[in-house]
CSV table of C-alpha atoms and ligand atoms in Angstrom, one decimal:
chain,number,residue,atom,x,y,z
A,374,THR,CA,-239.1,77.1,75.5
A,375,GLY,CA,-236.7,74.5,74.2
A,376,MET,CA,-234.7,74.6,71.0
A,377,ILE,CA,-235.2,72.2,68.2
A,378,SER,CA,-232.6,70.9,65.8
A,379,LEU,CA,-232.1,72.2,62.3
A,380,GLU,CA,-233.0,68.9,60.8
A,381,GLU,CA,-236.3,68.8,62.7
A,382,ALA,CA,-237.2,72.3,61.7
A,383,LYS,CA,-236.4,71.6,58.1
A,384,ALA,CA,-238.3,68.3,58.1
A,385,ARG,CA,-241.4,70.1,59.6
A,386,ILE,CA,-241.3,72.8,57.0
A,387,LEU,CA,-240.8,70.4,54.1
A,388,SER,CA,-243.7,68.3,55.3
A,389,PHE,CA,-246.0,71.2,54.3
A,390,VAL,CA,-244.4,72.2,51.1
A,391,HIS,CA,-245.2,70.5,47.8
A,392,PRO,CA,-244.2,71.3,44.2
A,393,LEU,CA,-246.4,73.9,42.5
A,394,GLY,CA,-248.3,72.9,39.4
A,395,THR,CA,-246.9,72.6,36.0
A,396,GLU,CA,-246.9,74.5,32.8
A,397,ARG,CA,-245.6,74.0,29.2
A,398,ILE,CA,-243.2,76.7,28.2
A,399,SER,CA,-240.8,77.4,25.4
A,400,VAL,CA,-237.2,76.2,25.8
A,401,SER,CA,-236.1,79.8,25.2
A,402,GLN,CA,-237.9,80.8,28.4
A,403,ALA,CA,-236.8,77.8,30.5
A,404,LEU,CA,-233.5,78.9,31.9
A,405,GLY,CA,-233.5,78.4,35.7
A,406,ARG,CA,-236.8,76.5,35.7
A,407,VAL,CA,-237.2,72.9,36.9
A,408,CYS,CA,-238.2,70.2,34.6
A,409,ALA,CA,-241.5,68.5,35.7
A,410,ARG,CA,-241.4,65.5,33.4
A,411,GLU,CA,-238.7,63.5,31.7
A,412,VAL,CA,-237.8,64.8,28.3
A,413,GLN,CA,-236.6,62.5,25.6
A,414,ALA,CA,-234.6,63.5,22.5
A,415,ALA,CA,-236.9,63.9,19.5
A,416,VAL,CA,-234.1,63.1,17.0
A,417,ASP,CA,-230.7,61.5,16.8
A,418,LEU,CA,-227.7,63.6,17.5
A,419,PRO,CA,-225.9,64.0,15.2
A,420,GLY,CA,-228.9,63.7,12.9
A,421,PHE,CA,-226.9,62.3,10.0
A,422,ASP,CA,-223.4,61.0,9.3
A,423,ASN,CA,-221.3,64.1,8.8
A,424,SER,CA,-217.7,65.4,8.4
A,425,ALA,CA,-215.6,66.4,11.4
A,426,MET,CA,-213.2,68.3,9.2
A,427,ASP,CA,-212.8,70.5,6.1
A,428,GLY,CA,-211.6,68.0,3.5
A,429,TYR,CA,-212.7,65.3,1.1
A,430,ALA,CA,-215.1,62.4,1.4
A,431,VAL,CA,-213.6,59.2,0.1
A,432,GLN,CA,-213.9,55.5,0.1
A,433,SER,CA,-211.2,54.6,2.7
A,434,ALA,CA,-210.1,51.6,0.6
A,435,ASP,CA,-208.9,54.1,-2.1
A,436,THR,CA,-206.5,55.7,0.3
A,437,ARG,CA,-204.8,52.6,1.6
A,438,GLN,CA,-201.6,53.1,-0.4
A,439,ALA,CA,-201.4,56.8,0.5
A,440,GLU,CA,-198.8,56.3,3.3
A,441,GLU,CA,-196.1,55.4,0.7
A,442,VAL,CA,-197.1,57.3,-2.4
A,443,SER,CA,-199.8,59.9,-2.7
A,444,VAL,CA,-203.0,58.8,-4.3
A,445,ALA,CA,-204.9,60.8,-6.9
A,446,LEU,CA,-208.7,61.0,-6.8
A,447,LYS,CA,-211.0,62.9,-9.0
A,448,CYS,CA,-213.2,65.4,-7.2
A,449,ALA,CA,-216.8,64.8,-8.2
A,450,GLY,CA,-218.4,67.8,-6.5
A,451,ARG,CA,-218.8,69.9,-3.4
A,452,ILE,CA,-221.1,69.7,-0.4
A,453,GLY,CA,-221.6,72.8,1.7
A,454,ALA,CA,-223.0,72.6,5.2
A,455,GLY,CA,-226.8,72.2,5.0
A,456,GLU,CA,-226.7,70.6,1.5
A,457,LYS,CA,-227.3,67.0,0.3
A,458,PHE,CA,-225.1,65.5,-2.4
A,459,ALA,CA,-227.2,64.0,-5.2
A,460,GLY,CA,-224.5,61.6,-6.4
A,461,THR,CA,-222.5,58.7,-4.9
A,462,VAL,CA,-218.8,58.5,-4.2
A,463,VAL,CA,-217.5,55.7,-6.3
A,464,ARG,CA,-213.9,54.2,-6.4
A,465,GLY,CA,-211.4,56.6,-7.6
A,466,THR,CA,-213.4,59.7,-6.7
A,467,CYS,CA,-213.9,62.1,-3.8
A,468,VAL,CA,-216.1,64.9,-2.9
A,469,ARG,CA,-215.1,68.3,-1.4
A,470,LEU,CA,-216.9,68.9,2.0
A,471,PHE,CA,-216.7,70.9,5.2
A,472,THR,CA,-217.1,70.5,8.9
A,473,GLY,CA,-220.8,69.5,9.4
A,474,SER,CA,-221.4,68.6,5.8
A,475,MET,CA,-223.5,65.5,5.3
A,476,LEU,CA,-221.4,62.5,4.3
A,477,PRO,CA,-222.3,61.5,0.7
A,478,SER,CA,-223.5,58.0,0.0
A,479,GLY,CA,-220.6,55.7,-1.0
A,480,ALA,CA,-218.0,57.5,1.2
A,481,ASP,CA,-217.0,56.0,4.5
A,482,ALA,CA,-214.2,58.4,5.6
A,483,VAL,CA,-213.0,62.0,5.3
A,484,VAL,CA,-209.4,63.0,4.5
A,485,MET,CA,-208.6,66.4,6.0
A,486,GLN,CA,-207.7,69.2,3.7
A,487,GLU,CA,-204.2,69.6,5.3
A,488,ASP,CA,-203.3,66.1,4.0
A,489,THR,CA,-204.1,66.9,0.4
A,490,THR,CA,-203.0,69.0,-2.6
A,491,SER,CA,-205.5,70.0,-5.2
A,492,ASN,CA,-204.7,70.6,-8.9
A,493,GLY,CA,-207.9,71.4,-10.7
A,494,ASP,CA,-210.3,68.6,-10.0
A,495,VAL,CA,-207.5,66.1,-9.2
A,496,ILE,CA,-206.9,65.7,-5.5
A,497,SER,CA,-203.6,64.2,-4.2
A,498,ILE,CA,-204.1,62.4,-0.9
A,499,ARG,CA,-201.0,62.0,1.2
A,500,CYS,CA,-202.4,60.1,4.2
A,501,SER,CA,-204.5,56.9,4.3
A,502,ALA,CA,-207.9,57.1,6.1
A,503,LYS,CA,-209.3,54.3,8.2
A,504,PRO,CA,-213.0,53.5,7.8
A,505,PHE,CA,-215.1,56.2,9.5
A,506,GLU,CA,-212.0,58.4,10.1
A,507,ASN,CA,-213.1,62.1,10.6
A,508,VAL,CA,-216.8,61.0,10.4
A,509,ARG,CA,-219.3,61.9,13.1
A,510,LEU,CA,-221.8,59.1,13.1
A,511,ARG,CA,-225.6,59.6,13.3
A,512,GLY,CA,-226.8,59.1,16.9
A,513,GLU,CA,-223.3,58.7,18.4
A,514,ASP,CA,-224.0,61.6,20.8
A,515,ILE,CA,-227.7,61.1,21.7
A,516,ARG,CA,-230.2,58.6,20.3
A,517,SER,CA,-233.7,59.6,19.5
A,518,GLY,CA,-235.9,58.6,22.4
A,519,THR,CA,-233.3,58.5,25.1
A,520,PRO,CA,-233.9,60.7,28.2
A,521,ILE,CA,-232.0,64.0,28.1
A,522,LEU,CA,-233.6,65.6,31.2
A,523,ASN,CA,-235.2,64.1,34.3
A,524,ALA,CA,-238.0,65.5,36.4
A,525,GLY,CA,-236.5,67.6,39.2
A,526,GLU,CA,-233.5,68.9,37.2
A,527,ARG,CA,-232.9,72.6,36.7
A,528,ILE,CA,-232.6,74.0,33.2
A,529,THR,CA,-229.0,75.3,32.8
A,530,ALA,CA,-227.4,76.9,29.8
A,531,THR,CA,-226.1,73.6,28.5
A,532,ARG,CA,-229.3,71.7,29.2
A,533,SER,CA,-231.4,74.3,27.3
A,534,SER,CA,-229.0,74.1,24.4
A,535,LEU,CA,-229.3,70.3,24.4
A,536,LEU,CA,-233.1,70.5,24.4
A,537,ALA,CA,-233.0,72.8,21.4
A,538,ALA,CA,-230.4,70.7,19.5
A,539,SER,CA,-232.3,67.5,20.1
A,540,GLY,CA,-235.5,68.8,18.6
A,541,ARG,CA,-237.4,70.0,21.7
A,542,SER,CA,-238.8,73.5,21.5
A,543,GLU,CA,-241.1,73.2,24.5
A,544,LEU,CA,-241.1,71.4,27.8
A,545,VAL,CA,-243.2,71.0,31.0
A,546,VAL,CA,-241.8,72.7,34.0
A,547,HIS,CA,-243.1,73.5,37.5
A,548,ARG,CA,-244.6,76.9,38.0
A,549,THR,CA,-242.0,79.1,39.7
A,550,PRO,CA,-243.1,80.7,43.0
A,551,THR,CA,-243.6,84.4,43.3
A,552,ILE,CA,-241.8,85.5,46.4
A,553,ALA,CA,-242.5,88.7,48.3
A,554,LEU,CA,-239.8,90.4,50.4
A,555,ILE,CA,-240.7,92.6,53.4
A,556,ALA,CA,-238.3,94.4,55.7
A,557,THR,CA,-239.7,95.4,59.1
A,558,GLY,CA,-238.2,98.0,61.4
A,559,ASN,CA,-238.8,101.6,62.5
A,560,GLU,CA,-235.1,102.3,62.1
A,561,LEU,CA,-234.9,101.3,58.4
A,562,ARG,CA,-234.6,103.7,55.5
A,563,GLU,CA,-234.4,103.0,51.8
A,564,PRO,CA,-230.8,102.8,50.5
A,565,GLY,CA,-229.7,106.4,49.5
A,566,GLU,CA,-232.2,108.1,51.8
A,567,PRO,CA,-230.7,110.5,54.4
A,568,LEU,CA,-230.5,109.1,57.9
A,569,GLN,CA,-231.7,110.6,61.2
A,570,PRO,CA,-229.9,109.6,64.4
A,571,GLY,CA,-230.5,105.9,65.1
A,572,GLN,CA,-231.6,105.0,61.6
A,573,ILE,CA,-229.9,102.6,59.2
A,574,HIS,CA,-230.1,101.7,55.5
A,575,GLU,CA,-232.2,98.7,54.8
A,576,SER,CA,-230.1,95.9,53.2
A,577,ASN,CA,-231.8,92.6,53.8
A,578,ARG,CA,-234.2,92.8,50.8
A,579,LEU,CA,-231.2,93.1,48.5
A,580,LEU,CA,-229.4,90.3,50.2
A,581,LEU,CA,-232.5,88.0,49.8
A,582,SER,CA,-233.3,89.0,46.2
A,583,GLY,CA,-229.6,88.4,45.3
A,584,LEU,CA,-229.7,84.9,46.8
A,585,LEU,CA,-233.0,84.3,45.0
A,586,ALA,CA,-231.8,85.6,41.6
A,587,PRO,CA,-230.2,82.3,40.4
A,588,LEU,CA,-233.3,80.4,41.3
A,589,GLY,CA,-235.5,82.0,38.7
A,590,CYS,CA,-238.3,83.0,41.0
A,591,ARG,CA,-240.5,86.1,40.5
A,592,ILE,CA,-239.5,88.5,43.2
A,593,LEU,CA,-241.6,91.3,44.6
A,594,THR,CA,-239.6,93.7,46.7
A,595,LEU,CA,-242.3,95.4,48.9
A,596,PRO,CA,-241.9,98.6,50.9
A,597,ILE,CA,-240.3,98.7,54.3
A,598,ILE,CA,-242.9,98.5,57.1
A,599,ARG,CA,-242.9,100.1,60.4
A,600,ASP,CA,-243.2,98.3,63.7
A,601,ASP,CA,-246.9,98.6,64.0
A,602,LEU,CA,-249.4,95.7,64.3
A,603,GLU,CA,-252.0,97.1,61.8
A,604,LYS,CA,-249.4,98.2,59.2
A,605,THR,CA,-247.7,94.8,59.5
A,606,ARG,CA,-251.0,93.0,59.1
A,607,ALA,CA,-252.0,95.1,56.0
A,608,ALA,CA,-248.6,94.5,54.5
A,609,LEU,CA,-248.7,90.8,55.0
A,610,GLN,CA,-252.2,90.6,53.6
A,611,ASP,CA,-251.1,92.5,50.5
A,612,ALA,CA,-248.1,90.3,50.1
A,613,PHE,CA,-250.0,87.1,50.4
A,614,SER,CA,-252.5,88.3,47.8
A,615,LYS,CA,-249.7,88.6,45.3
A,616,ALA,CA,-247.1,85.9,46.2
A,617,ASP,CA,-246.9,82.2,47.0
A,618,LEU,CA,-244.3,82.8,49.7
A,619,VAL,CA,-243.5,85.8,51.9
A,620,VAL,CA,-240.1,86.4,53.5
A,621,THR,CA,-239.9,89.0,56.2
A,622,THR,CA,-236.9,90.1,58.1
A,623,GLY,CA,-236.9,91.5,61.6
A,624,GLY,CA,-239.8,91.7,64.1
A,625,VAL,CA,-239.9,88.1,65.0
A,626,SER,CA,-238.1,88.4,68.3
A,627,VAL,CA,-239.7,88.8,71.8
A,628,GLY,CA,-239.5,92.6,72.1
A,629,GLU,CA,-242.5,94.9,72.2
A,630,PHE,CA,-241.7,96.1,68.6
A,631,ASP,CA,-242.0,92.6,67.1
A,632,PHE,CA,-245.3,92.3,65.3
A,633,VAL,CA,-244.8,89.8,62.5
A,634,LYS,CA,-246.1,86.8,64.4
A,635,GLU,CA,-249.2,88.5,65.8
A,636,ALA,CA,-250.0,90.2,62.5
A,637,PHE,CA,-249.7,86.8,60.7
A,638,THR,CA,-252.0,85.0,63.1
A,639,ASN,CA,-254.5,87.9,62.9
A,640,LEU,CA,-254.7,87.2,59.2
A,641,GLY,CA,-255.7,83.6,59.9
A,642,GLY,CA,-252.2,82.2,59.5
A,643,LYS,CA,-251.0,79.2,61.4
A,644,LEU,CA,-247.7,79.9,62.9
A,645,GLU,CA,-244.9,77.7,64.2
A,646,LEU,CA,-242.2,79.6,66.0
A,647,TRP,CA,-239.0,78.0,66.9
A,648,ARG,CA,-235.7,78.6,68.5
A,649,ILE,CA,-233.4,76.5,66.4
A,650,ALA,CA,-230.2,75.2,67.8
A,651,ILE,CA,-227.9,76.9,65.4
A,652,ARG,CA,-225.7,80.0,65.5
A,653,PRO,CA,-226.5,82.4,64.0
A,654,GLY,CA,-230.2,81.9,63.9
A,655,LYS,CA,-232.1,82.7,67.1
A,656,PRO,CA,-235.9,83.1,66.6
A,657,PHE,CA,-237.3,82.0,63.3
A,658,ALA,CA,-240.9,81.8,62.3
A,659,PHE,CA,-242.6,79.6,59.8
A,660,GLY,CA,-246.2,79.8,59.0
A,661,ARG,CA,-248.9,78.7,56.6
A,662,VAL,CA,-252.0,80.5,55.4
A,663,ASP,CA,-254.1,78.7,52.8
A,664,SER,CA,-251.5,77.0,50.6
A,665,LYS,CA,-249.0,79.8,51.1
A,666,PHE,CA,-246.0,80.2,53.4
A,667,LEU,CA,-244.4,82.8,55.7
A,668,PHE,CA,-240.7,82.7,56.5
A,669,GLY,CA,-240.1,85.2,59.3
A,670,LEU,CA,-236.3,85.6,59.4
A,671,PRO,CA,-234.4,87.5,62.1
A,672,GLY,CA,-233.4,91.0,61.3
A,673,ASN,CA,-229.7,90.7,61.8
A,674,PRO,CA,-228.3,90.3,58.3
A,675,VAL,CA,-226.1,87.4,59.0
A,676,SER,CA,-228.9,85.5,60.8
A,677,ALA,CA,-231.2,86.3,57.9
A,678,LEU,CA,-228.6,84.9,55.4
A,679,VAL,CA,-228.0,81.7,57.3
A,680,THR,CA,-231.7,80.9,58.1
A,681,PHE,CA,-232.6,81.7,54.5
A,682,LEU,CA,-230.0,79.3,53.1
A,683,LEU,CA,-230.7,76.5,55.6
A,684,LEU,CA,-234.5,76.7,55.9
A,685,ALA,CA,-236.2,79.0,53.3
A,686,ARG,CA,-234.1,78.0,50.3
A,687,PRO,CA,-234.9,74.2,50.5
A,688,ALA,CA,-238.6,75.0,50.7
A,689,ILE,CA,-238.4,77.3,47.7
A,690,LEU,CA,-236.6,74.6,45.8
A,691,ARG,CA,-239.3,72.1,46.8
A,692,LEU,CA,-242.0,74.5,45.5
A,693,GLN,CA,-240.1,74.6,42.2
A,694,GLY,CA,-240.1,70.8,42.0
A,695,ALA,CA,-236.3,70.5,42.3
A,696,SER,CA,-235.1,67.1,43.5
A,697,ASP,CA,-231.9,68.3,45.2
A,698,LEU,CA,-232.8,70.8,47.9
A,699,ASN,CA,-229.3,71.2,49.5
A,700,LEU,CA,-226.6,73.7,48.8
A,701,PRO,CA,-223.8,72.3,46.7
A,702,GLU,CA,-220.8,71.2,48.8
A,703,LEU,CA,-217.1,71.6,48.2
A,704,GLU,CA,-214.3,70.0,50.1
A,705,GLY,CA,-211.3,71.8,51.3
A,706,GLU,CA,-208.5,72.2,53.9
A,707,LEU,CA,-208.9,74.6,56.8
A,708,ASN,CA,-206.5,77.5,56.6
A,709,GLU,CA,-206.7,78.1,60.4
A,710,PRO,CA,-208.1,76.4,63.4
A,711,VAL,CA,-211.9,76.8,64.1
A,712,SER,CA,-213.5,75.9,67.3
A,713,ASN,CA,-217.1,75.9,68.7
A,714,ARG,CA,-217.2,75.9,72.4
A,715,GLY,CA,-220.9,76.7,72.5
A,716,ASP,CA,-223.9,74.3,72.7
A,717,ARG,CA,-225.3,75.1,69.3
A,718,ARG,CA,-224.1,74.2,65.8
A,719,HIS,CA,-222.2,77.2,64.4
A,720,PHE,CA,-222.5,77.9,60.7
A,721,VAL,CA,-219.2,79.8,60.2
A,722,ARG,CA,-219.1,81.9,57.1
A,723,VAL,CA,-216.0,81.0,55.1
A,724,ARG,CA,-214.3,81.6,51.8
A,725,TRP,CA,-213.6,78.5,49.7
A,726,ASN,CA,-210.7,79.2,47.4
A,727,ASN,CA,-209.0,76.5,45.4
A,728,GLY,CA,-209.4,73.9,48.1
A,729,ARG,CA,-208.4,76.2,51.0
A,730,VAL,CA,-211.0,77.3,53.5
A,731,ARG,CA,-210.6,80.6,55.3
A,732,VAL,CA,-212.8,82.0,58.0
A,733,ALA,CA,-214.4,85.2,56.5
A,734,GLY,CA,-213.6,87.7,59.2
A,735,PRO,CA,-215.5,88.5,62.4
A,736,GLN,CA,-218.5,86.2,62.9
A,737,ALA,CA,-220.9,88.4,64.9
A,738,SER,CA,-224.4,88.2,63.4
A,739,HIS,CA,-224.6,92.0,62.7
A,740,MET,CA,-221.3,92.1,60.8
A,741,LEU,CA,-221.7,92.5,57.0
A,742,GLY,CA,-218.1,93.4,56.2
A,743,ALA,CA,-216.8,89.9,56.5
A,744,LEU,CA,-219.5,88.6,54.2
A,745,ARG,CA,-218.0,90.5,51.3
A,746,ASP,CA,-215.6,87.6,50.7
A,747,ALA,CA,-217.7,84.8,52.0
A,748,ASP,CA,-219.2,82.1,49.8
A,749,GLY,CA,-219.9,79.2,52.0
A,750,LEU,CA,-221.0,77.9,55.3
A,751,LEU,CA,-218.9,75.6,57.5
A,752,ASP,CA,-221.0,73.5,59.9
A,753,VAL,CA,-219.1,73.3,63.2
A,754,PRO,CA,-220.8,71.0,65.8
A,755,PRO,CA,-220.9,72.0,69.4
A,756,ASP,CA,-217.8,71.2,71.5
A,757,THR,CA,-215.6,70.8,68.4
A,758,SER,CA,-212.1,72.0,67.6
A,759,LEU,CA,-211.0,71.7,64.0
A,760,LEU,CA,-207.2,72.1,63.4
A,761,THR,CA,-205.4,73.8,60.6
A,762,GLY,CA,-205.3,71.4,57.7
A,763,ALA,CA,-208.5,69.6,58.7
A,764,ARG,CA,-210.5,68.4,55.7
A,765,VAL,CA,-213.9,70.0,55.8
A,766,LYS,CA,-217.0,70.3,53.6
A,767,VAL,CA,-218.3,73.7,52.8
A,768,GLN,CA,-221.9,74.5,51.7
A,769,ILE,CA,-221.5,76.9,48.9
A,770,TRP,CA,-224.2,79.5,48.3
A,771,GLU,CA,-222.4,81.5,45.5
A,772,MET,CA,-219.2,80.9,43.5
A,773,LEU,CA,-216.8,83.8,44.0
A,774,GLU,CA,-214.0,84.5,41.6
A,775,SER,CA,-210.8,82.8,42.5
A,776,ALA,CA,-208.6,85.0,44.7
A,777,ASN,CA,-205.5,83.6,42.9
A,778,ARG,CA,-206.6,85.1,39.6
A,779,LEU,CA,-207.2,88.6,41.0
B,1320,LIG,P1,-234.9,92.6,64.8
B,1320,LIG,O1,-234.8,91.2,64.4
B,1320,LIG,O2,-236.0,93.4,64.1
B,1320,LIG,O3,-234.9,92.7,66.3
B,1320,LIG,O4,-233.5,93.3,64.2
B,1320,LIG,C1,-232.3,92.8,64.7
B,1320,LIG,C2,-231.2,93.7,64.2
B,1320,LIG,O5,-231.1,93.6,62.7
B,1320,LIG,C3,-231.3,95.2,64.5
B,1320,LIG,O6,-230.0,95.7,64.7
B,1320,LIG,C4,-231.9,95.8,63.2
B,1320,LIG,O7,-231.6,97.1,63.1
B,1320,LIG,C5,-231.2,94.9,62.2
B,1320,LIG,N1,-232.1,94.9,61.0
B,1320,LIG,C6,-233.3,94.5,61.0
B,1320,LIG,N2,-233.8,94.5,59.7
B,1320,LIG,C7,-232.8,94.9,58.9
B,1320,LIG,C8,-232.8,95.2,57.5
B,1320,LIG,N3,-233.8,94.9,56.7
B,1320,LIG,N4,-231.6,95.6,57.0
B,1320,LIG,C9,-230.5,95.8,57.9
B,1320,LIG,N5,-230.6,95.6,59.2
B,1320,LIG,C10,-231.7,95.1,59.7
B,1321,LIG,MG1,-236.9,95.2,64.3
């Protein structure tokens, strides 16, 4: 069987995947969710003209002489934050106010406290104020009715705070998928369990749930299953009854212990199995059952990582309604030469650090140690030699702390 390109595999997968339905939720619950409909500001921001400083509201014309000699103004009152001043600032007067206090009528500027001296209710002003100096104008940040969030954008900390500030307490988002994680393999034991000869601790479910965590999906970590057709079928059936998408690791190869494909088709699933022309990668299964999806990843942890990032992640983002399905990219300079003499694209695991790109240790697909300090994939085409200093783009899956600051 021939190999297909990564692009072709991705396009085929995405041709079946459509955003889940929508729901209206509270802004306080929206972090990580994807906006389904444009949201407009309900109010102006700022909502009213207000002071940028602790100081005095004045008519700027009254302060014109203050550069040469100080000007005395009579203080007519005080406006705390959250209050409205009943009177008007007339010539020769000022009003005490604070950062965020509503500008009183009649005033067109604020003199900061540091440029004044008070003596009872007489305030000496030492600096002239231009019209609107130290005033934050109504609507200068956001105007009521302007779009503040587009469909397809993910709710971040700053976006949720903007929604709240601009008068939105709810918004319409896409439903987030429930994703079931299954590890297959007779050799696998739960972390912490004692091992018999030949056994290993299962680690792919933690890898995948960690990669999924920032996407705000509901994650079901299901038990390890043995390499057994009936057990695999039962586990998949259970997983599909609870989840929109099931990710398995292991058991998709060609050995006589690989039951994921057969178990899935026994359930009525339609399977597409590909050898994708990438390294690491090897066999990878994608399948559909009703409107749900199976991602059968290879068992080798590095292969599971790379195929998840390049093939499963975009599909999950599409289910969430996200408009950008790709990993973010950063540019950098290679710290060492990298070459690919093979005939498949090599996704080299690297560490991007302040614009320098280092290869993250040995690249064999079973080696987890080198991933400790990896945060990106470097796509090296076949028959390519990249020299030290070459400018490259790295697809980042996670931002690590800067090594310089350690
Ligand atoms: P498989 O794809 O099932 O043939 O597994 C390939 C390699 O990955 C074998 O060395 C497995 O022991 C290892 N492996 C499979 N699943 C896991 C897992 N969940 N955690 C850690 N290693 C695994
Ligand atoms: Mg296996």
